CSV table of C-alpha atoms in Angstrom, one decimal:
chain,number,residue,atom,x,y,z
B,1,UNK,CA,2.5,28.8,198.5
B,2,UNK,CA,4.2,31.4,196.1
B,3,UNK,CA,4.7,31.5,192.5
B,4,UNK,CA,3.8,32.6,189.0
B,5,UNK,CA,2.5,28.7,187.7
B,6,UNK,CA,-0.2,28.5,189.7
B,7,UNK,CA,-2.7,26.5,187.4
B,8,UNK,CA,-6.8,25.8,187.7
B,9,UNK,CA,-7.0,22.5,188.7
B,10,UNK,CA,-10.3,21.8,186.8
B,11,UNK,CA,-8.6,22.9,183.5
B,12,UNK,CA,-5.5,20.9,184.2
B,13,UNK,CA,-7.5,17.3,183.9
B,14,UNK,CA,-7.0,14.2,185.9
B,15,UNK,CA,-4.2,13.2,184.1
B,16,UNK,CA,-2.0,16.0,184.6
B,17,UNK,CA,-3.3,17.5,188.1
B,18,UNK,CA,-2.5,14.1,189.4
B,19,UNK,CA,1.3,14.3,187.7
B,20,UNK,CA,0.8,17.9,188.6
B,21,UNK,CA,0.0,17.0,192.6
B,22,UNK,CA,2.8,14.5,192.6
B,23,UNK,CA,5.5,16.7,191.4
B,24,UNK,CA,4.3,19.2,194.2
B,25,UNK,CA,4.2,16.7,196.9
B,26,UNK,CA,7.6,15.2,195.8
B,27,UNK,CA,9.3,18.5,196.5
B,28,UNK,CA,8.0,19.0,199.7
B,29,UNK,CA,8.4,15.5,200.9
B,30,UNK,CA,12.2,16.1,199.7
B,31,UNK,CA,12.8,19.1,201.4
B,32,UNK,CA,11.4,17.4,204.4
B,33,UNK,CA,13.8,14.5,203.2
B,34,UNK,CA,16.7,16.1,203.3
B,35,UNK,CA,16.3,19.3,205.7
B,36,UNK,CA,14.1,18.9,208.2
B,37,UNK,CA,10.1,19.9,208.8
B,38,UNK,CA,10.7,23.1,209.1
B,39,UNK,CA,12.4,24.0,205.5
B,40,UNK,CA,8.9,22.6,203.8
B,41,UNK,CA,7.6,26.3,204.3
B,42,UNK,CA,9.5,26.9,201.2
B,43,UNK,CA,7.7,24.7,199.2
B,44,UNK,CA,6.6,26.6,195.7
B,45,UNK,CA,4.7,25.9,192.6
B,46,UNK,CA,7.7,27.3,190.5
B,47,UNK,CA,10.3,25.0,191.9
B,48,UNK,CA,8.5,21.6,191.0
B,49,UNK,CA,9.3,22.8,187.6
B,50,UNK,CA,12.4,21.5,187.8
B,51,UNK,CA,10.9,18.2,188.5
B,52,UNK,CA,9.1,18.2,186.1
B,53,UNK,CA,11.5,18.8,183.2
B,54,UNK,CA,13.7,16.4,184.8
B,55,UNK,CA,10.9,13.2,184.7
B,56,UNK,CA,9.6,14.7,181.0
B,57,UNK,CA,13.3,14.3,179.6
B,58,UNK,CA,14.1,10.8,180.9
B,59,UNK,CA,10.3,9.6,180.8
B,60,UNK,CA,8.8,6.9,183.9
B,61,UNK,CA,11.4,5.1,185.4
B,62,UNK,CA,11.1,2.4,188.2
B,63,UNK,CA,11.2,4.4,191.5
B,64,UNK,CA,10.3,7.4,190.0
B,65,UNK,CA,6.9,7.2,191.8
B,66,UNK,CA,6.6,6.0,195.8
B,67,UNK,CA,3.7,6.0,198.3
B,68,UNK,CA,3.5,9.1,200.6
B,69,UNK,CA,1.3,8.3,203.9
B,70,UNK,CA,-1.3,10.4,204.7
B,71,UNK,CA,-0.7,14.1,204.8
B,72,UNK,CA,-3.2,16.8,206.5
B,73,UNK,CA,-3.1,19.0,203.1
B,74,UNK,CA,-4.2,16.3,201.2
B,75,UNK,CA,-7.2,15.4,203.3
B,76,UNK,CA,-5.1,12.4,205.5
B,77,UNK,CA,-4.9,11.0,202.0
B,78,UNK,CA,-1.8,8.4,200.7
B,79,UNK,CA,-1.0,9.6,197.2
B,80,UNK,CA,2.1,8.7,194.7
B,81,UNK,CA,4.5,11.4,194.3
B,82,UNK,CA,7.6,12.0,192.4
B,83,UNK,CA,10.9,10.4,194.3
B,84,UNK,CA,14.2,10.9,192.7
B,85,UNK,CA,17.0,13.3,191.7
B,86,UNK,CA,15.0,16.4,189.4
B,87,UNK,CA,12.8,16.5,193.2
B,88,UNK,CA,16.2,16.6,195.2
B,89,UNK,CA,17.3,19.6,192.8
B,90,UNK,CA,13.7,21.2,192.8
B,91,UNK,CA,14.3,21.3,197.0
B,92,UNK,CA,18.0,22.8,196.6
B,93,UNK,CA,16.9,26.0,193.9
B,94,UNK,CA,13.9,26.4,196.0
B,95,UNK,CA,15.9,27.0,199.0
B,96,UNK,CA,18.4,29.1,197.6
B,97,UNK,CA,15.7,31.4,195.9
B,98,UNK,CA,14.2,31.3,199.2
B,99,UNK,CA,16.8,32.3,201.0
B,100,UNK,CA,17.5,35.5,198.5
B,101,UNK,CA,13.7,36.3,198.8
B,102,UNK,CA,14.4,36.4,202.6
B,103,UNK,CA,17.5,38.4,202.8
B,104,UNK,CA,15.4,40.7,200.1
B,105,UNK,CA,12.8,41.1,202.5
B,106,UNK,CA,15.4,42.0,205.6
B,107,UNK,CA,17.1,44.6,203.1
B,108,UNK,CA,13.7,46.5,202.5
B,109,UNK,CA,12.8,46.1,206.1
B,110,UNK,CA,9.2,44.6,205.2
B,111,UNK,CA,6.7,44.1,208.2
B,112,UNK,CA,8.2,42.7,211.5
B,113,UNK,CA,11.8,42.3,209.9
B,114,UNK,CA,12.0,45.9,210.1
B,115,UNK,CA,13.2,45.1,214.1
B,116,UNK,CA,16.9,43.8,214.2
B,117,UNK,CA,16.3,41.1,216.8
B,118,UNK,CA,13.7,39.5,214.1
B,119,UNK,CA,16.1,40.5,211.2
B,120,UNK,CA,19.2,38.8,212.2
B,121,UNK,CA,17.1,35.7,213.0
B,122,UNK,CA,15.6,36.1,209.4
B,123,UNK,CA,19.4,36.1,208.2
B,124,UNK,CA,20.6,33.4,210.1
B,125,UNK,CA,17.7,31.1,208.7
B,126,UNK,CA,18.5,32.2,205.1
B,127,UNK,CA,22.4,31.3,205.7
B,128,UNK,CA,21.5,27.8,206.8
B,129,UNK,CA,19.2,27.5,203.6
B,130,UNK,CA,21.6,28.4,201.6
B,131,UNK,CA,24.5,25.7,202.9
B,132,UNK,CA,21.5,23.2,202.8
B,133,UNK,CA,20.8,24.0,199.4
B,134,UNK,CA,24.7,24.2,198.2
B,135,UNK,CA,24.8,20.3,199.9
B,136,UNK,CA,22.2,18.7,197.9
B,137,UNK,CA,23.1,20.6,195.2
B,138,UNK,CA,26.6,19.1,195.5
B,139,UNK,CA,25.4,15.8,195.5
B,140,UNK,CA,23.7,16.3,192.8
B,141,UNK,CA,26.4,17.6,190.4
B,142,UNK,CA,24.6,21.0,190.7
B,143,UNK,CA,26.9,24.2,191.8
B,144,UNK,CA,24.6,26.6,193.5
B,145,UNK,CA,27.2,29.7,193.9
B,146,UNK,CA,25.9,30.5,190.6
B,147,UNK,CA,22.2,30.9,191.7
B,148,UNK,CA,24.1,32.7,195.0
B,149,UNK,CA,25.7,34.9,192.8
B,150,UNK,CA,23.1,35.8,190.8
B,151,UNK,CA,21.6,37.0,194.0
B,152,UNK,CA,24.4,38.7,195.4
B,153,UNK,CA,24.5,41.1,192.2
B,154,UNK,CA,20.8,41.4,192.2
B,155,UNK,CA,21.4,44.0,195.1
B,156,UNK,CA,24.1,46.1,193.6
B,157,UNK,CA,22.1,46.0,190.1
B,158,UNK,CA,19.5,47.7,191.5
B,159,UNK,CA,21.1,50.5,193.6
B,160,UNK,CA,22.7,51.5,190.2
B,161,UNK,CA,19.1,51.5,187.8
B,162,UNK,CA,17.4,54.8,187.5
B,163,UNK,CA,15.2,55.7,184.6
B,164,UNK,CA,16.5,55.2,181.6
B,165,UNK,CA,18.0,52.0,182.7
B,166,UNK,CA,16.5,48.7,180.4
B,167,UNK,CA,14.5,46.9,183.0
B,168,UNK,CA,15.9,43.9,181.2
B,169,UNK,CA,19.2,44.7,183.2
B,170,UNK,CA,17.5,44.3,186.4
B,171,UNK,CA,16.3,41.0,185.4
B,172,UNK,CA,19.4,39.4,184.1
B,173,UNK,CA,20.7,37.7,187.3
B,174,UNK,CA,16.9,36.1,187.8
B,175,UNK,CA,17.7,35.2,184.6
B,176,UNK,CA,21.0,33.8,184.7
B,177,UNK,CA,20.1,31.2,188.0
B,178,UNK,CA,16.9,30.1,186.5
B,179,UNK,CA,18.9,29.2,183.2
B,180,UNK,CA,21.2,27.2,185.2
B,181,UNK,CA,18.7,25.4,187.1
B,182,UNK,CA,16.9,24.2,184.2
B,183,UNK,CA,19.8,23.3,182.0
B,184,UNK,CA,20.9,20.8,185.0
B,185,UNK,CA,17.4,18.9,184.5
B,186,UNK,CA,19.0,18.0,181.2
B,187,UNK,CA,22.0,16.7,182.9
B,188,UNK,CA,20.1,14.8,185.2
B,189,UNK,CA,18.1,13.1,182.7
B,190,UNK,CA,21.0,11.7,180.8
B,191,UNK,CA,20.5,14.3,177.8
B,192,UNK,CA,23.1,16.6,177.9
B,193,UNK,CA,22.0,18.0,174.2
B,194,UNK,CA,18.7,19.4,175.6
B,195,UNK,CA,21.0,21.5,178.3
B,196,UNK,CA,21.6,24.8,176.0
B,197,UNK,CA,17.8,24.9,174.6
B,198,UNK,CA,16.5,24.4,178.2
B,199,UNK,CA,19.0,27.3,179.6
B,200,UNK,CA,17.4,29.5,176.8
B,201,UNK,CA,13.5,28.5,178.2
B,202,UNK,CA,14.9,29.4,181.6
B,203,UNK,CA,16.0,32.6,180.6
B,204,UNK,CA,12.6,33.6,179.9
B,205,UNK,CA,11.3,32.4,182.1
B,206,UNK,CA,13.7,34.0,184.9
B,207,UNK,CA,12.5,36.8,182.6
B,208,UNK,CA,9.3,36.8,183.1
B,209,UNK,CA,8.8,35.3,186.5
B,210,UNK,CA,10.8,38.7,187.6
B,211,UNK,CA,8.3,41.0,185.5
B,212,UNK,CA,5.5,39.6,186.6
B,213,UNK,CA,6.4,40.2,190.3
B,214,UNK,CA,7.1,43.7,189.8
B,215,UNK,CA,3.9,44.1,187.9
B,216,UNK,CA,1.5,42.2,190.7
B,217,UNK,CA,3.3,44.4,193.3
B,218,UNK,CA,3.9,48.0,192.4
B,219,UNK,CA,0.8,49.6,193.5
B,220,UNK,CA,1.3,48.1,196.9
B,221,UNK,CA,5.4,49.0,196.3
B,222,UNK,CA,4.4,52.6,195.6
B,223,UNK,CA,2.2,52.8,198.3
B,224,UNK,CA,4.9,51.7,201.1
B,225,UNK,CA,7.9,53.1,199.5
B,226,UNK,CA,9.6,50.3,198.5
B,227,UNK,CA,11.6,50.1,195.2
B,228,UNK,CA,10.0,48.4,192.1
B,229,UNK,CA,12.1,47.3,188.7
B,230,UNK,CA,9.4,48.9,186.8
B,231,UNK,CA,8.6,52.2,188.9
B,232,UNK,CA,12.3,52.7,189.6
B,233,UNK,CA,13.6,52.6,185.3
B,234,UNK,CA,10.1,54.0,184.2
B,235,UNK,CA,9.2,50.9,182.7
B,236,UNK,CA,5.4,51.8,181.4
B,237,UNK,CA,2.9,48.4,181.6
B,238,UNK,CA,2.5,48.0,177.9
B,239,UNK,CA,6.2,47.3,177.7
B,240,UNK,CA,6.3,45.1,180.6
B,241,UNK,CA,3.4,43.1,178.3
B,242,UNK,CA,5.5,43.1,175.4
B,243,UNK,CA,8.5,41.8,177.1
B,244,UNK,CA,6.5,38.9,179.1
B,245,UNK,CA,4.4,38.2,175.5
B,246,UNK,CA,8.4,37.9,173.7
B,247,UNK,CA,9.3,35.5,177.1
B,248,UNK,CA,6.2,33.3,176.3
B,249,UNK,CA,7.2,32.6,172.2
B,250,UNK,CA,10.6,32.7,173.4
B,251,UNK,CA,10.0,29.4,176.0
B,252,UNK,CA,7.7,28.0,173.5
B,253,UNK,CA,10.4,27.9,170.3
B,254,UNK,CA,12.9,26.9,173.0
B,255,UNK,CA,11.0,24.0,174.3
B,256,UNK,CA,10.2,22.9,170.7
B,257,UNK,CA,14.2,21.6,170.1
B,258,UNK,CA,14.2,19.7,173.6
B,259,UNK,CA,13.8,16.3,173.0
B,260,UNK,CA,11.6,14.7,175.7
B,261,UNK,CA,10.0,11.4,176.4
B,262,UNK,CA,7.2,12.7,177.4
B,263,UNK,CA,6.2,16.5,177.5
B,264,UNK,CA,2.6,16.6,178.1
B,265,UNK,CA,3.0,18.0,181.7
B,266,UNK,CA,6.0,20.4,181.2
B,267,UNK,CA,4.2,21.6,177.8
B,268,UNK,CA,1.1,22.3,179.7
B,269,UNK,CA,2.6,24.1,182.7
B,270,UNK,CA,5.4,26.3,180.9
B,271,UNK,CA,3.4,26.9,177.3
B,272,UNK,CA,-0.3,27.2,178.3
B,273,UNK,CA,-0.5,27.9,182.2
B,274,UNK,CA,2.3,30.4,182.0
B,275,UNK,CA,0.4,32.3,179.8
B,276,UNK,CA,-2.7,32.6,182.0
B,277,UNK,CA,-0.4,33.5,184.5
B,278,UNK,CA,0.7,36.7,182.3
B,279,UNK,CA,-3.0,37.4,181.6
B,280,UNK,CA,-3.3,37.2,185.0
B,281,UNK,CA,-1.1,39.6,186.1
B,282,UNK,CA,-2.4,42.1,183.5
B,283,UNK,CA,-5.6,41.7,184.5
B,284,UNK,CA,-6.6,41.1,180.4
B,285,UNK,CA,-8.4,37.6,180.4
B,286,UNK,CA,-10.5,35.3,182.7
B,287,UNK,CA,-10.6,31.2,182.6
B,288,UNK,CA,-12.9,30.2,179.7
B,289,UNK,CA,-15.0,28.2,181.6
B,290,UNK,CA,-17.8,30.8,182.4
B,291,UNK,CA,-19.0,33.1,179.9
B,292,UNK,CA,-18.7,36.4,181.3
B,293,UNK,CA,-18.8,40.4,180.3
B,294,UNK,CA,-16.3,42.9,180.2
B,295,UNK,CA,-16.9,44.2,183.6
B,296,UNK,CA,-16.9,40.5,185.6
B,297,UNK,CA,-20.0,40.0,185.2
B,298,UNK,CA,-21.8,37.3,183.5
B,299,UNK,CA,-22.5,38.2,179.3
B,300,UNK,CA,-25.7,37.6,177.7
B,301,UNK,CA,-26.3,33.9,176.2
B,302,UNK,CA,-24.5,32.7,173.1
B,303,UNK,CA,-26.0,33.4,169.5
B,304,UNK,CA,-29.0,31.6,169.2
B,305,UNK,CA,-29.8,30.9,172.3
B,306,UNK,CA,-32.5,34.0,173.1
B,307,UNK,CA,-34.1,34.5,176.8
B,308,UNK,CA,-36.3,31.9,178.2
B,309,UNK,CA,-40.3,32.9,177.1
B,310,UNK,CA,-39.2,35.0,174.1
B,311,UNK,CA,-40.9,32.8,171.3
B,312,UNK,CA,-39.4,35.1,168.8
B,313,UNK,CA,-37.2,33.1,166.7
B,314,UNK,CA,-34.1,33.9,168.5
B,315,UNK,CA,-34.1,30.4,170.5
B,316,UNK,CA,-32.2,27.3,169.9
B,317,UNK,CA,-35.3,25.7,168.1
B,318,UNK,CA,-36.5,28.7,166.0
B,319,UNK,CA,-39.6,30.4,166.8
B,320,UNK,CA,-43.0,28.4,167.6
B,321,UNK,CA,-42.0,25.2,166.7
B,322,UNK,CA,-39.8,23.1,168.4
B,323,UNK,CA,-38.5,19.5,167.8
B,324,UNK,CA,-41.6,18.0,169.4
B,325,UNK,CA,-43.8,20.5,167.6
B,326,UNK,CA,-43.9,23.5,170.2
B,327,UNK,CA,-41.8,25.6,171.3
B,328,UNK,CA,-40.8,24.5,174.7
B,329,UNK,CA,-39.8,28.4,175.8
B,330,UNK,CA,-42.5,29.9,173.7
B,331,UNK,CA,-45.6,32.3,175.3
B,332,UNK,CA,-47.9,29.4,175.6
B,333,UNK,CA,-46.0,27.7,178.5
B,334,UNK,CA,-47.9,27.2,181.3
B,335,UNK,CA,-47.4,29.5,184.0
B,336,UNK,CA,-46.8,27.3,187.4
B,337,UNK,CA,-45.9,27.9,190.9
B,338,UNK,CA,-42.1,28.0,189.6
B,339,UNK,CA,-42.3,31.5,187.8
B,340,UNK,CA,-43.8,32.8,184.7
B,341,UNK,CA,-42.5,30.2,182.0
B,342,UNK,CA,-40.8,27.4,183.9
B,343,UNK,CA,-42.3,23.8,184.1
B,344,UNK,CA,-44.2,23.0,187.5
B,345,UNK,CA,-42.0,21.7,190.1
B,346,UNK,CA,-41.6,17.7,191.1
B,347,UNK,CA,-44.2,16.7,193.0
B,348,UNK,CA,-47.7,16.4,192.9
B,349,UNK,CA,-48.7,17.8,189.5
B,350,UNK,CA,-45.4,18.1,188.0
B,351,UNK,CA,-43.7,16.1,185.4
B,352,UNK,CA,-43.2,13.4,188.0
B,353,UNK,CA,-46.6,12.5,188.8
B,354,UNK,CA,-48.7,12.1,192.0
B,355,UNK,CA,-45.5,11.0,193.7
B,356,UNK,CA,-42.9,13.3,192.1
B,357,UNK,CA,-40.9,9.9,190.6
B,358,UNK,CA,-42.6,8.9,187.9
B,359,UNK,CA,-40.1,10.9,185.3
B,360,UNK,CA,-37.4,11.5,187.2
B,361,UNK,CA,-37.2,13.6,190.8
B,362,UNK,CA,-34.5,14.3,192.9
B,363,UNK,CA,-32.3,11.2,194.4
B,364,UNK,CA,-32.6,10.0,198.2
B,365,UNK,CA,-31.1,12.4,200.2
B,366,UNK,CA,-29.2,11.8,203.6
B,367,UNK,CA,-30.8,12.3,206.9
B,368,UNK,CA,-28.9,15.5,208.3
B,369,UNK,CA,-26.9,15.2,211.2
B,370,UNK,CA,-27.9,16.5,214.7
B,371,UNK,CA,-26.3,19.5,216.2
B,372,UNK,CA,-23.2,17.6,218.3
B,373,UNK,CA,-22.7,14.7,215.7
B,374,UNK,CA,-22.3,17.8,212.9
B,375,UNK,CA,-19.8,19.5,215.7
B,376,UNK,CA,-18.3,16.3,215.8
B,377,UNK,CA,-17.8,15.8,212.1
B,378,UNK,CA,-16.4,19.5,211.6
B,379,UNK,CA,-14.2,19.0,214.4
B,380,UNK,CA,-12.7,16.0,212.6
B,381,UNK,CA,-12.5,17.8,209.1
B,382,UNK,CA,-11.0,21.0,210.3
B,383,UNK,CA,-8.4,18.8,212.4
B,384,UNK,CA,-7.3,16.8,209.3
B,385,UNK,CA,-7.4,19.8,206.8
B,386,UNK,CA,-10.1,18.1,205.1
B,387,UNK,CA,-12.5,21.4,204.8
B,388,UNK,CA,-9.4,23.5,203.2
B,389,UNK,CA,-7.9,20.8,201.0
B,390,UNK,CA,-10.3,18.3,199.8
B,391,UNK,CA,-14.1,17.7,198.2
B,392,UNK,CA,-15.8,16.3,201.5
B,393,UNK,CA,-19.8,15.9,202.6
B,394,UNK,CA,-20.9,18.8,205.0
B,395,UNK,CA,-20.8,18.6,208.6
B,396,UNK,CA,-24.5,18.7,208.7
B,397,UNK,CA,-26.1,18.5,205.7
B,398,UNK,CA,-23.8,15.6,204.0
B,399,UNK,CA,-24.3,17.9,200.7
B,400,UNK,CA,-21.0,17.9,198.6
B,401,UNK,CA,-18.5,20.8,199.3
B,402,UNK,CA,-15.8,22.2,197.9
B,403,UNK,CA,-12.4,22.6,199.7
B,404,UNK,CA,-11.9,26.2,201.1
B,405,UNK,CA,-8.5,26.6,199.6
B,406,UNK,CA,-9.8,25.3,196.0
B,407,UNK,CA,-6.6,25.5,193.9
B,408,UNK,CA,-9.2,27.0,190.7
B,409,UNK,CA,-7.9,30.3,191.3
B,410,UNK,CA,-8.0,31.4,187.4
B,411,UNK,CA,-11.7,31.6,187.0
B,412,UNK,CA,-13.2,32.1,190.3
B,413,UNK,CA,-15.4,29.5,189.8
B,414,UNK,CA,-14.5,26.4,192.6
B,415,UNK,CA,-17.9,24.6,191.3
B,416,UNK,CA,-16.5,25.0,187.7
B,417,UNK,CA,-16.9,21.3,186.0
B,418,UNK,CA,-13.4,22.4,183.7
B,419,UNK,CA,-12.8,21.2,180.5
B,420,UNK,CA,-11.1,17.9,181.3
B,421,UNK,CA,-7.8,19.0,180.2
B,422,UNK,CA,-8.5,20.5,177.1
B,423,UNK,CA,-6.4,23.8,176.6
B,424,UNK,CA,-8.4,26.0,174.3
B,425,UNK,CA,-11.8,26.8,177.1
B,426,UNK,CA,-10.4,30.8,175.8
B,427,UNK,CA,-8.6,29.7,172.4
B,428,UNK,CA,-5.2,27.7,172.1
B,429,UNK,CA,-2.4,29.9,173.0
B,430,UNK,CA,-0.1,28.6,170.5
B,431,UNK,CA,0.3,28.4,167.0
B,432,UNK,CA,-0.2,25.0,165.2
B,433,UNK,CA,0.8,23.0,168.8
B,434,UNK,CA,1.3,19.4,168.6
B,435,UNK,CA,0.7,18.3,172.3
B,436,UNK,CA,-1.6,15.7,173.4
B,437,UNK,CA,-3.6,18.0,175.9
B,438,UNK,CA,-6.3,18.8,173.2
B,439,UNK,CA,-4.8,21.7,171.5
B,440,UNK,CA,-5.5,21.6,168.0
């Protein structure tokens, strides 16, 4: 998976990660669809986008939502996904772009397509991408020489920059496809009046999705020589930041005079995520949902909320007395087995009584498994995709587990609870927003 929207699934909510799942299983299954197994390896986060716009401007429609069977990456799970025309455009942009990231790739001679016999196979796969693309885009009203124009220039634009040269220049043609693409959600939709102030969002964020590229990649471009829109016009950091900060109010005013039917997704993704994706890139913020220090580490305990055993006031009941007359972390706590200042544990003695149950205890837990039913189990999770892709019970243990791949990839956290969709864990990103994903 590539692209700059890549959003914690524990902030997104259940409502919107499963819209947001369905959106990205819609443009896979359409790629499939239409071109065959093997283009699905061109699946992105940025292309369902398009989808997204396109089912936010004309609102739920019926057979805008079908069935899928089970599928490996979703744990050999069914699930809805999105089924109509703005996932057939998400699958033509997203091979076209794909196909210009490939012949980009043969042009720097990256990795193995540095060797011609790999290289020319490399180009013939981008060709047939491209006629793909150009036929579904056909049939969908949607001309695609304009997105494989903007790449053809993209080339010559940057043989000609040198310092001095507005890295905004460089960016144009990124620019100029991603304005088309969006602008045809409109068309698609039936509301040909949102067209011009959805070309404007895409601008920016053609804008931005090329800055933030260059900025994730030039100390690895610098290292292996290869040319970087930033390192090549002398483009410092802090004006790459003001640029993608301009893109961000410039998407947000944009979207505010596109009439939709229902914008909670696309609001989220393109106001909110796209902004932790710029913080991101900068390295300037972490997900709110863990306190933490400047350094990564985690910070010292909110105000009024003072260390465990200080009895000094600074607790959340006040000093000695606490709301059942003592003060539960104060000096006088009984020292137990547990540590200096921590209640005894369940069991005999404890809180639970004799038996450990008598206020409260830990639930019945499931017999482990033996060594070749575990084997057994893991086999059957690894072989379904079930240990990368979904919650499942441990091969031995039967504890819960996260997925390997957990999609929370803003806050480092895959155990993080979230904040069931709210959008201001670190502070709302926007001024006075009206959306309905608990921005205030």
């Amino acid at each position: 998976m590539f692209g700059i929207v890549r959003p914690c699934t524990h902030r997104l909510g259940e409502r919107f990660k499963t819209e947001w799942m369905a959106h990205l299983c819609g443009l896979c299954l359409a790629l499939r669809g239409d071109h065959g197994q093997f283009a699905r390896i061109v699946t992105n986060y940025d292309g369902l986008l398009v989808s997204v716009l396109t089912e936010a401007q004309s609102g739920p429609a019926p057979g805008a939502r079908r069935t899928a069977g089970p599928c490996p990456l979703r744990g050999m799970r069914t699930a809805p996904v999105a089924n109509g025309e703005g996932a057939r455009l998400a699958a033509a942009v997203s091979l076209v772009l794909a196909s210009a990231k490939v012949r980009d790739h043969v042009a720097d001679r990256d990795g193995l397509l540095a060797r011609a016999p790999i290289a020319a196979a490399a180009r013939k796969v981008a060709r047939g991408w491209d006629r793909a693309g150009a036929r579904t885009g056909a049939s969908l009203g949607f001309d695609t020489a304009v997105l494989v124009d903007a790449v053809d220039r993209q080339g010559g634009i940057e043989t000609l920059a040198g310092p001095g040269t507005p890295v905004l220049v460089v960016t144009e043609p990124t620019e100029t496809a991603t304005a088309a693409a969006f602008a045809h959600t409109a068309v698609l939709a039936g509301r040909p009046g949102n067209a011009a102030p959805l070309a404007e969002a895409g601008r920016y964020f053609g804008r931005l999705a090329h800055l933030l590229d260059a900025v994730e990649d030039q100390a690895a471009d610098a290292e292996a020589g290869a040319w970087n829109p930033l390192t090549a016009t002398g483009t410092s950091l802090a004006e790459a930041r003001r640029l993608c900060d301009d893109a961000l109010r410039g998407i947000r005013l944009a979207l505010r005079e596109v009439e939709f039917a229902d914008a909670g997704l696309a609001h989220r993704l393109l106001v909110h995520e796209l902004r932790t994706s710029v913080d991101r890139a900068f390295g300037t913020s972490a997900c709110g949902h863990t306190v933490t220090d400047s350094a990564g580490g985690y910070g010292a305990p909110p105000q009024g909320y003072g260390a465990p055993g200080a009895g000094t006031g600074a607790g959340p009941y006040g000093g000695a007395q606490g709301p059942y007359g003592h003060q539960p972390y104060g000096p006088a706590a009984p020292v137990a087995p547990g540590g200096p200042g921590l209640p005894p544990p369940m069991g005999p003695g404890g809180p639970g009584g004799s038996g450990g149950h008598g206020g409260g205890g830990l639930p019945p837990q499931k017999p482990r498994r033996g060594l070749l039913a575990g084997c057994a189990v893991a086999l059957g999770l690894f072989c379904t995709c079930q240990l990368c892709c979904t919650d499942h019970d441990g091969p031995w243990s039967r504890k819960k587990r996260d997925p390997w791949c957990d999609a929370c990839s803003d806050c480092g956290d895959p155990g993080c609870g979230g904040c069931d969709g709210c959008c201001n864990c670190d502070g709302c990103c926007c001024d006075g927003c009206d959306c309905d994903c608990g921005c205030s």
